Amino acid sequence: MMRAAPSPEEARRHNLGTLLRHIHLRGAASRAELAEGMGLNRSTIMALTGELTAAGVVREELPREVRRRAGRPSLVVRPESTRVYVLAFDIGVDRLVAARVGLGGVILERRESARPRGPFDPDEVVGALASFTRQLVRRADRDAVCVGAGAAFSGIVRSADGMLRYGPNLGATDVSLGDALSRRLGLGVSVAIGNDANLGALAEHRRGVGVGCNDLIYLHGDVGIGGGIIVGGRLLGGADGYGGEVGHMVVNPGGRRCGCGSRGCLEAEVGEDALLARAGQVAAGRIGRDAVRAVVDAADRGDAVARDALCRTGDWLGLGVANLVNIFNPAMVVFGGTLRDIYLGSAAQVRSRLATHGLAAPRERVKLRTAELGDDTTLIGAAELAFSEVLNDPLEVLGRLRAASSGT
Amino acid sequence: MMRAAPSPEEARRHNLGTLLRHIHLRGAASRAELAEGMGLNRSTIMALTGELTAAGVVREELPREVRRRAGRPSLVVRPESTRVYVLAFDIGVDRLVAARVGLGGVILERRESARPRGPFDPDEVVGALASFTRQLVRRADRDAVCVGAGAAFSGIVRSADGMLRYGPNLGATDVSLGDALSRRLGLGVSVAIGNDANLGALAEHRRGVGVGCNDLIYLHGDVGIGGGIIVGGRLLGGADGYGGEVGHMVVNPGGRRCGCGSRGCLEAEVGEDALLARAGQVAAGRIGRDAVRAVVDAADRGDAVARDALCRTGDWLGLGVANLVNIFNPAMVVFGGTLRDIYLGSAAQVRSRLATHGLAAPRERVKLRTAELGDDTTLIGAAELAFSEVLNDPLEVLGRLRAASSGT
């Protein structure tokens, strides 16, 4: 609160981080654009990009199309995506994904496996992800450097230490998955862990449909319903990082039983089980995202039972959206995971409920959209979590990269 | 997003604002404390406090108790509360308040009048507040300078231009009250307007029970239920400043009719009318905060009808609190206005519902508290809104103050 303005050394770190963040999020840019965007003169920009180039984080090239204008063309600064990368993991209820993601947000390579539903076994998850990681690292360029790692988990994660506190099929004991995974990978990077919906929000805000939108709610449908909320451009974490659990907002007191022990939570009325039960699929043993998508498809083809199940689910989803619009006044609500399909199949119900229960002022300008990054939303969010730490302390990473270069 | 580190001129403005904000919020401090807190050397602090002293915003004095230590004692910097003040207004459903509030948050003088319920007449409100202001300004010291003005309004306010968009008894037409009031006051300051619950949150965060707590939800009971939410130390505004309307979160679909046109909103189940109707008071024509307090008192004395009305209201309040705890993971929930009394009379119900519907992780550390600033919470919040603009651009105000000094 009482922070003084930055010292010259802090200012340099800040400017390096800002520059690198811009290149990472927006892609290649000319020195002239960077100078103008940051309000710095060209010699200052040149010193900054020179430092990043020397460390091998970016490269500077002549622009591909040189316009016929007086003077030298401004060099274009590009991220070294294959050289500087993070590991991203997505630990869903039904699947495990691991990927190498390069600076600039490029998925360089990925591995995925299905997970049977059952008790959450940390050793098994750590083992599978470590095995994927060995394969991914082996195939990286020889001079490539892993600068961080992040994982998305479909449950509640404590921000201070990455402890898993609650999740579907997670036992009563808290699990310190990040530490276990970091040790097992043995790459000298620690694995940051975040809630999957929070990371989905981060991904859509930085690289998806929500770019430029500083007040955004991301709703993620998997087995349950998660939420990630961007407030004033920053992810809402709350006191301990548990913020955004909109799936456990009670919308129907006395309604369907929820896995959390309460009743009528948004998740209990809109989650996978609610839709599949209404569509008569649970009795038939059909579960998972394919089953959800099959119901939406059947409704689309005119199946009356599926249509009715989807409408009733959309009514509750719309009520939840209206509540969130009143509470947050977001510029955008984004539907991801299976909620993408459910929303597309019940948009009329959602909009109708929003009109009934949303106040005129906050709803008049809100946009309802679907996630642009598809099934990779949470994975890309995990990569962004890992890159965040790099961008917040670029000097530490630059030192590491220079050491790696001199070692080869 | 692409902001470079501040220039020396920006750094000076930042440091002046930081210093002034500290003196304003935390009171007198020695130069040595300020130097240590801001991580600046004593000569830099001396230059900054010297500039503030020259403008008459603070004064520097020898400490009252000089400890027997080697060297000169560090001068203590105090806010010039009677010289530098803002005007604060509270436009409630039942009352109008105006006050002169000095730097440091001291209420120097106030005027208050009751308002009969009925259509909102902007001219009448502006007239009454302008009349109060003339009285307040006339009694200020001759060298005192009004540096800003803020107003709390019990309804939805657009942040961009202070337009009133929705409120109890507000007609269909949007009202530009801030502009009208600024013109009528004729003091050369513009009146910033905010939602009363938002400003209550700001006040409790800066000066009340929530000092030091960066994730806080303030729930305000007047006729309706308002909310103000501090996320990561900053007030949640949302895309247009309408954020925090938790009173219109539906907690009981098909429940009591709400003034907003929906049903079962938190406000409809917990607001003044809900409690008074359950206690059989509406039929008797009793309304307002005194009637609410009378029901709480009757319950406290053992009146069965009042007790039952309060319990049922507390149940819905607890459900609303549980939802908000799940969504925000706040460190604290603060009850103000009439909700202070309702919460104190139904804390067992509120806590029981929170235990039933709140997830273990976010509820394990949340504190439930009552507003510390009592009925002045929203008024002090209005003053803080006015001071915020001063603290964000101290150079502009310093210039104004120097001009005022040289003019006398």
Tab-separated table of N, CA, C and O in Angstrom, chain A residues 282-336:
chain	number	residue	atom	x	y	z
A	282	VAL	N	-28.516	-41.451	-17.578
A	282	VAL	CA	-27.789	-42.008	-16.444
A	282	VAL	C	-28.179	-43.459	-16.224
A	282	VAL	O	-27.335	-44.330	-16.008
A	283	ALA	N	-29.506	-43.705	-16.329
A	283	ALA	CA	-29.994	-45.075	-16.158
A	283	ALA	C	-29.346	-45.996	-17.192
A	283	ALA	O	-29.076	-47.172	-16.922
A	284	ALA	N	-29.070	-45.449	-18.368
A	284	ALA	CA	-28.455	-46.254	-19.426
A	284	ALA	C	-26.937	-46.348	-19.280
A	284	ALA	O	-26.269	-46.929	-20.132
A	285	GLY	N	-26.399	-45.717	-18.206
A	285	GLY	CA	-24.964	-45.851	-17.934
A	285	GLY	C	-24.095	-44.957	-18.778
A	285	GLY	O	-22.883	-45.139	-18.843
A	286	ARG	N	-24.701	-43.964	-19.445
A	286	ARG	CA	-23.886	-43.092	-20.286
A	286	ARG	C	-23.435	-41.866	-19.495
A	286	ARG	O	-24.265	-41.152	-18.941
A	287	ILE	N	-22.140	-41.653	-19.424
A	287	ILE	CA	-21.586	-40.492	-18.716
A	287	ILE	C	-20.467	-39.859	-19.543
A	287	ILE	O	-20.075	-40.394	-20.572
A	288	GLY	N	-19.982	-38.686	-19.049
A	288	GLY	CA	-18.833	-38.048	-19.692
A	288	GLY	C	-19.230	-37.022	-20.741
A	288	GLY	O	-20.402	-36.876	-21.092
A	289	ARG	N	-18.217	-36.330	-21.265
A	289	ARG	CA	-18.530	-35.220	-22.167
A	289	ARG	C	-19.133	-35.699	-23.492
A	289	ARG	O	-19.929	-34.977	-24.102
A	290	ASP	N	-18.773	-36.913	-23.919
A	290	ASP	CA	-19.388	-37.413	-25.154
A	290	ASP	C	-20.889	-37.635	-24.969
A	290	ASP	O	-21.684	-37.366	-25.872
A	291	ALA	N	-21.268	-38.134	-23.782
A	291	ALA	CA	-22.692	-38.341	-23.507
A	291	ALA	C	-23.443	-37.009	-23.481
A	291	ALA	O	-24.572	-36.894	-23.988
A	292	VAL	N	-22.814	-35.966	-22.877
A	292	VAL	CA	-23.437	-34.637	-22.845
A	292	VAL	C	-23.640	-34.134	-24.273
A	292	VAL	O	-24.712	-33.653	-24.650
A	293	ARG	N	-22.593	-34.285	-25.088
A	293	ARG	CA	-22.692	-33.796	-26.461
A	293	ARG	C	-23.730	-34.580	-27.263
A	293	ARG	O	-24.408	-34.017	-28.127
A	294	ALA	N	-23.888	-35.856	-26.929
A	294	ALA	CA	-24.899	-36.667	-27.624
A	294	ALA	C	-26.310	-36.161	-27.308
A	294	ALA	O	-27.182	-36.137	-28.190
A	295	VAL	N	-26.536	-35.734	-26.067
A	295	VAL	CA	-27.853	-35.190	-25.717
A	295	VAL	C	-28.116	-33.895	-26.490
A	295	VAL	O	-29.208	-33.682	-27.035
A	296	VAL	N	-27.091	-33.039	-26.550
A	296	VAL	CA	-27.262	-31.777	-27.271
A	296	VAL	C	-27.545	-32.059	-28.756
A	296	VAL	O	-28.417	-31.431	-29.374
A	297	ASP	N	-26.830	-33.022	-29.315
A	297	ASP	CA	-27.059	-33.396	-30.715
A	297	ASP	C	-28.467	-33.943	-30.920
A	297	ASP	O	-29.138	-33.621	-31.904
A	298	ALA	N	-28.904	-34.804	-29.990
A	298	ALA	CA	-30.248	-35.391	-30.106
A	298	ALA	C	-31.306	-34.298	-30.049
A	298	ALA	O	-32.292	-34.310	-30.808
A	299	ALA	N	-31.117	-33.319	-29.150
A	299	ALA	CA	-32.072	-32.207	-29.042
A	299	ALA	C	-32.109	-31.446	-30.361
A	299	ALA	O	-33.173	-31.051	-30.848
A	300	ASP	N	-30.924	-31.263	-30.934
A	300	ASP	CA	-30.808	-30.534	-32.183
A	300	ASP	C	-31.552	-31.259	-33.310
A	300	ASP	O	-32.104	-30.630	-34.222
A	301	ARG	N	-31.561	-32.589	-33.218
A	301	ARG	CA	-32.265	-33.378	-34.241
A	301	ARG	C	-33.751	-33.482	-33.947
A	301	ARG	O	-34.499	-34.110	-34.693
A	302	GLY	N	-34.204	-32.888	-32.801
A	302	GLY	CA	-35.640	-32.856	-32.513
A	302	GLY	C	-36.126	-33.871	-31.501
A	302	GLY	O	-37.332	-33.951	-31.251
A	303	ASP	N	-35.214	-34.623	-30.897
A	303	ASP	CA	-35.614	-35.586	-29.869
A	303	ASP	C	-36.279	-34.837	-28.700
A	303	ASP	O	-35.682	-33.951	-28.104
A	304	ALA	N	-37.517	-35.203	-28.381
A	304	ALA	CA	-38.311	-34.425	-27.415
A	304	ALA	C	-37.753	-34.522	-26.006
A	304	ALA	O	-37.705	-33.529	-25.279
A	305	VAL	N	-37.337	-35.717	-25.603
A	305	VAL	CA	-36.806	-35.887	-24.241
A	305	VAL	C	-35.506	-35.086	-24.078
A	305	VAL	O	-35.320	-34.367	-23.086
A	306	ALA	N	-34.642	-35.191	-25.060
A	306	ALA	CA	-33.376	-34.464	-25.009
A	306	ALA	C	-33.632	-32.959	-25.024
A	306	ALA	O	-33.015	-32.188	-24.277
A	307	ARG	N	-34.581	-32.551	-25.871
A	307	ARG	CA	-34.935	-31.129	-25.990
A	307	ARG	C	-35.415	-30.586	-24.642
A	307	ARG	O	-34.999	-29.525	-24.185
A	308	ASP	N	-36.278	-31.343	-23.985
A	308	ASP	CA	-36.826	-30.920	-22.697
A	308	ASP	C	-35.725	-30.871	-21.637
A	308	ASP	O	-35.665	-29.924	-20.836
A	309	ALA	N	-34.862	-31.885	-21.632
A	309	ALA	CA	-33.762	-31.909	-20.658
A	309	ALA	C	-32.859	-30.696	-20.843
A	309	ALA	O	-32.442	-30.050	-19.867
A	310	LEU	N	-32.574	-30.367	-22.085
A	310	LEU	CA	-31.691	-29.236	-22.379
A	310	LEU	C	-32.350	-27.909	-22.002
A	310	LEU	O	-31.701	-27.014	-21.451
A	311	CYS	N	-33.646	-27.785	-22.258
A	311	CYS	CA	-34.363	-26.549	-21.907
A	311	CYS	C	-34.354	-26.330	-20.408
A	311	CYS	O	-34.119	-25.218	-19.936
A	312	ARG	N	-34.647	-27.387	-19.660
A	312	ARG	CA	-34.687	-27.222	-18.206
A	312	ARG	C	-33.308	-26.891	-17.664
A	312	ARG	O	-33.157	-26.050	-16.776
A	313	THR	N	-32.290	-27.515	-18.238
A	313	THR	CA	-30.916	-27.211	-17.828
A	313	THR	C	-30.563	-25.759	-18.186
A	313	THR	O	-29.954	-25.037	-17.380
A	314	GLY	N	-30.974	-25.336	-19.375
A	314	GLY	CA	-30.710	-23.961	-19.812
A	314	GLY	C	-31.412	-22.928	-18.935
A	314	GLY	O	-30.874	-21.832	-18.699
A	315	ASP	N	-32.597	-23.278	-18.418
A	315	ASP	CA	-33.292	-22.367	-17.506
A	315	ASP	C	-32.457	-22.094	-16.259
A	315	ASP	O	-32.301	-20.950	-15.831
A	316	TRP	N	-31.922	-23.167	-15.677
A	316	TRP	CA	-31.097	-22.978	-14.469
A	316	TRP	C	-29.795	-22.277	-14.796
A	316	TRP	O	-29.326	-21.436	-14.027
A	317	LEU	N	-29.217	-22.623	-15.944
A	317	LEU	CA	-27.985	-21.941	-16.345
A	317	LEU	C	-28.241	-20.440	-16.489
A	317	LEU	O	-27.457	-19.606	-16.017
A	318	GLY	N	-29.361	-20.101	-17.098
A	318	GLY	CA	-29.714	-18.688	-17.286
A	318	GLY	C	-29.922	-17.965	-15.970
A	318	GLY	O	-29.536	-16.792	-15.811
A	319	LEU	N	-30.510	-18.657	-15.002
A	319	LEU	CA	-30.695	-18.041	-13.683
A	319	LEU	C	-29.338	-17.772	-13.040
A	319	LEU	O	-29.105	-16.695	-12.468
A	320	GLY	N	-28.440	-18.749	-13.158
A	320	GLY	CA	-27.091	-18.550	-12.613
A	320	GLY	C	-26.374	-17.394	-13.295
A	320	GLY	O	-25.723	-16.572	-12.634
A	321	VAL	N	-26.505	-17.319	-14.613
A	321	VAL	CA	-25.865	-16.235	-15.357
A	321	VAL	C	-26.436	-14.883	-14.920
A	321	VAL	O	-25.696	-13.909	-14.708
A	322	ALA	N	-27.758	-14.826	-14.747
A	322	ALA	CA	-28.389	-13.565	-14.318
A	322	ALA	C	-27.838	-13.130	-12.962
A	322	ALA	O	-27.502	-11.956	-12.756
A	323	ASN	N	-27.730	-14.069	-12.033
A	323	ASN	CA	-27.169	-13.732	-10.720
A	323	ASN	C	-25.763	-13.166	-10.853
A	323	ASN	O	-25.421	-12.160	-10.227
A	324	LEU	N	-24.955	-13.826	-11.678
A	324	LEU	CA	-23.555	-13.388	-11.826
A	324	LEU	C	-23.467	-12.043	-12.534
A	324	LEU	O	-22.601	-11.225	-12.214
A	325	VAL	N	-24.359	-11.805	-13.470
A	325	VAL	CA	-24.371	-10.510	-14.152
A	325	VAL	C	-24.742	-9.406	-13.156
A	325	VAL	O	-24.127	-8.333	-13.132
A	326	ASN	N	-25.709	-9.677	-12.279
A	326	ASN	CA	-26.064	-8.679	-11.267
A	326	ASN	C	-24.918	-8.429	-10.287
A	326	ASN	O	-24.678	-7.303	-9.872
A	327	ILE	N	-24.236	-9.482	-9.914
A	327	ILE	CA	-23.177	-9.351	-8.902
A	327	ILE	C	-21.924	-8.698	-9.474
A	327	ILE	O	-21.300	-7.869	-8.830
A	328	PHE	N	-21.574	-9.069	-10.733
A	328	PHE	CA	-20.274	-8.648	-11.271
A	328	PHE	C	-20.332	-7.571	-12.353
A	328	PHE	O	-19.310	-6.995	-12.668
A	329	ASN	N	-21.475	-7.352	-12.983
A	329	ASN	CA	-21.532	-6.434	-14.122
A	329	ASN	C	-20.399	-6.722	-15.110
A	329	ASN	O	-19.614	-5.831	-15.446
A	330	PRO	N	-20.283	-7.985	-15.568
A	330	PRO	CA	-19.207	-8.308	-16.509
A	330	PRO	C	-19.520	-7.756	-17.903
A	330	PRO	O	-20.679	-7.529	-18.245
A	331	ALA	N	-18.465	-7.555	-18.696
A	331	ALA	CA	-18.684	-7.178	-20.091
A	331	ALA	C	-18.998	-8.418	-20.922
A	331	ALA	O	-19.611	-8.322	-21.984
A	332	MET	N	-18.588	-9.593	-20.412
A	332	MET	CA	-18.748	-10.816	-21.192
A	332	MET	C	-18.875	-12.032	-20.278
A	332	MET	O	-18.223	-12.090	-19.232
A	333	VAL	N	-19.734	-12.977	-20.679
A	333	VAL	CA	-19.782	-14.289	-20.030
A	333	VAL	C	-19.404	-15.309	-21.090
A	333	VAL	O	-19.965	-15.296	-22.198
A	334	VAL	N	-18.424	-16.155	-20.769
A	334	VAL	CA	-17.898	-17.120	-21.735
A	334	VAL	C	-18.222	-18.537	-21.263
A	334	VAL	O	-17.991	-18.876	-20.102
A	335	PHE	N	-18.777	-19.344	-22.152
A	335	PHE	CA	-19.122	-20.719	-21.821
A	335	PHE	C	-18.089	-21.661	-22.432
A	335	PHE	O	-17.859	-21.645	-23.635
A	336	GLY	N	-17.463	-22.491	-21.564
A	336	GLY	CA	-16.439	-23.402	-22.045
A	336	GLY	C	-16.665	-24.822	-21.570
A	336	GLY	O	-17.558	-25.099	-20.771
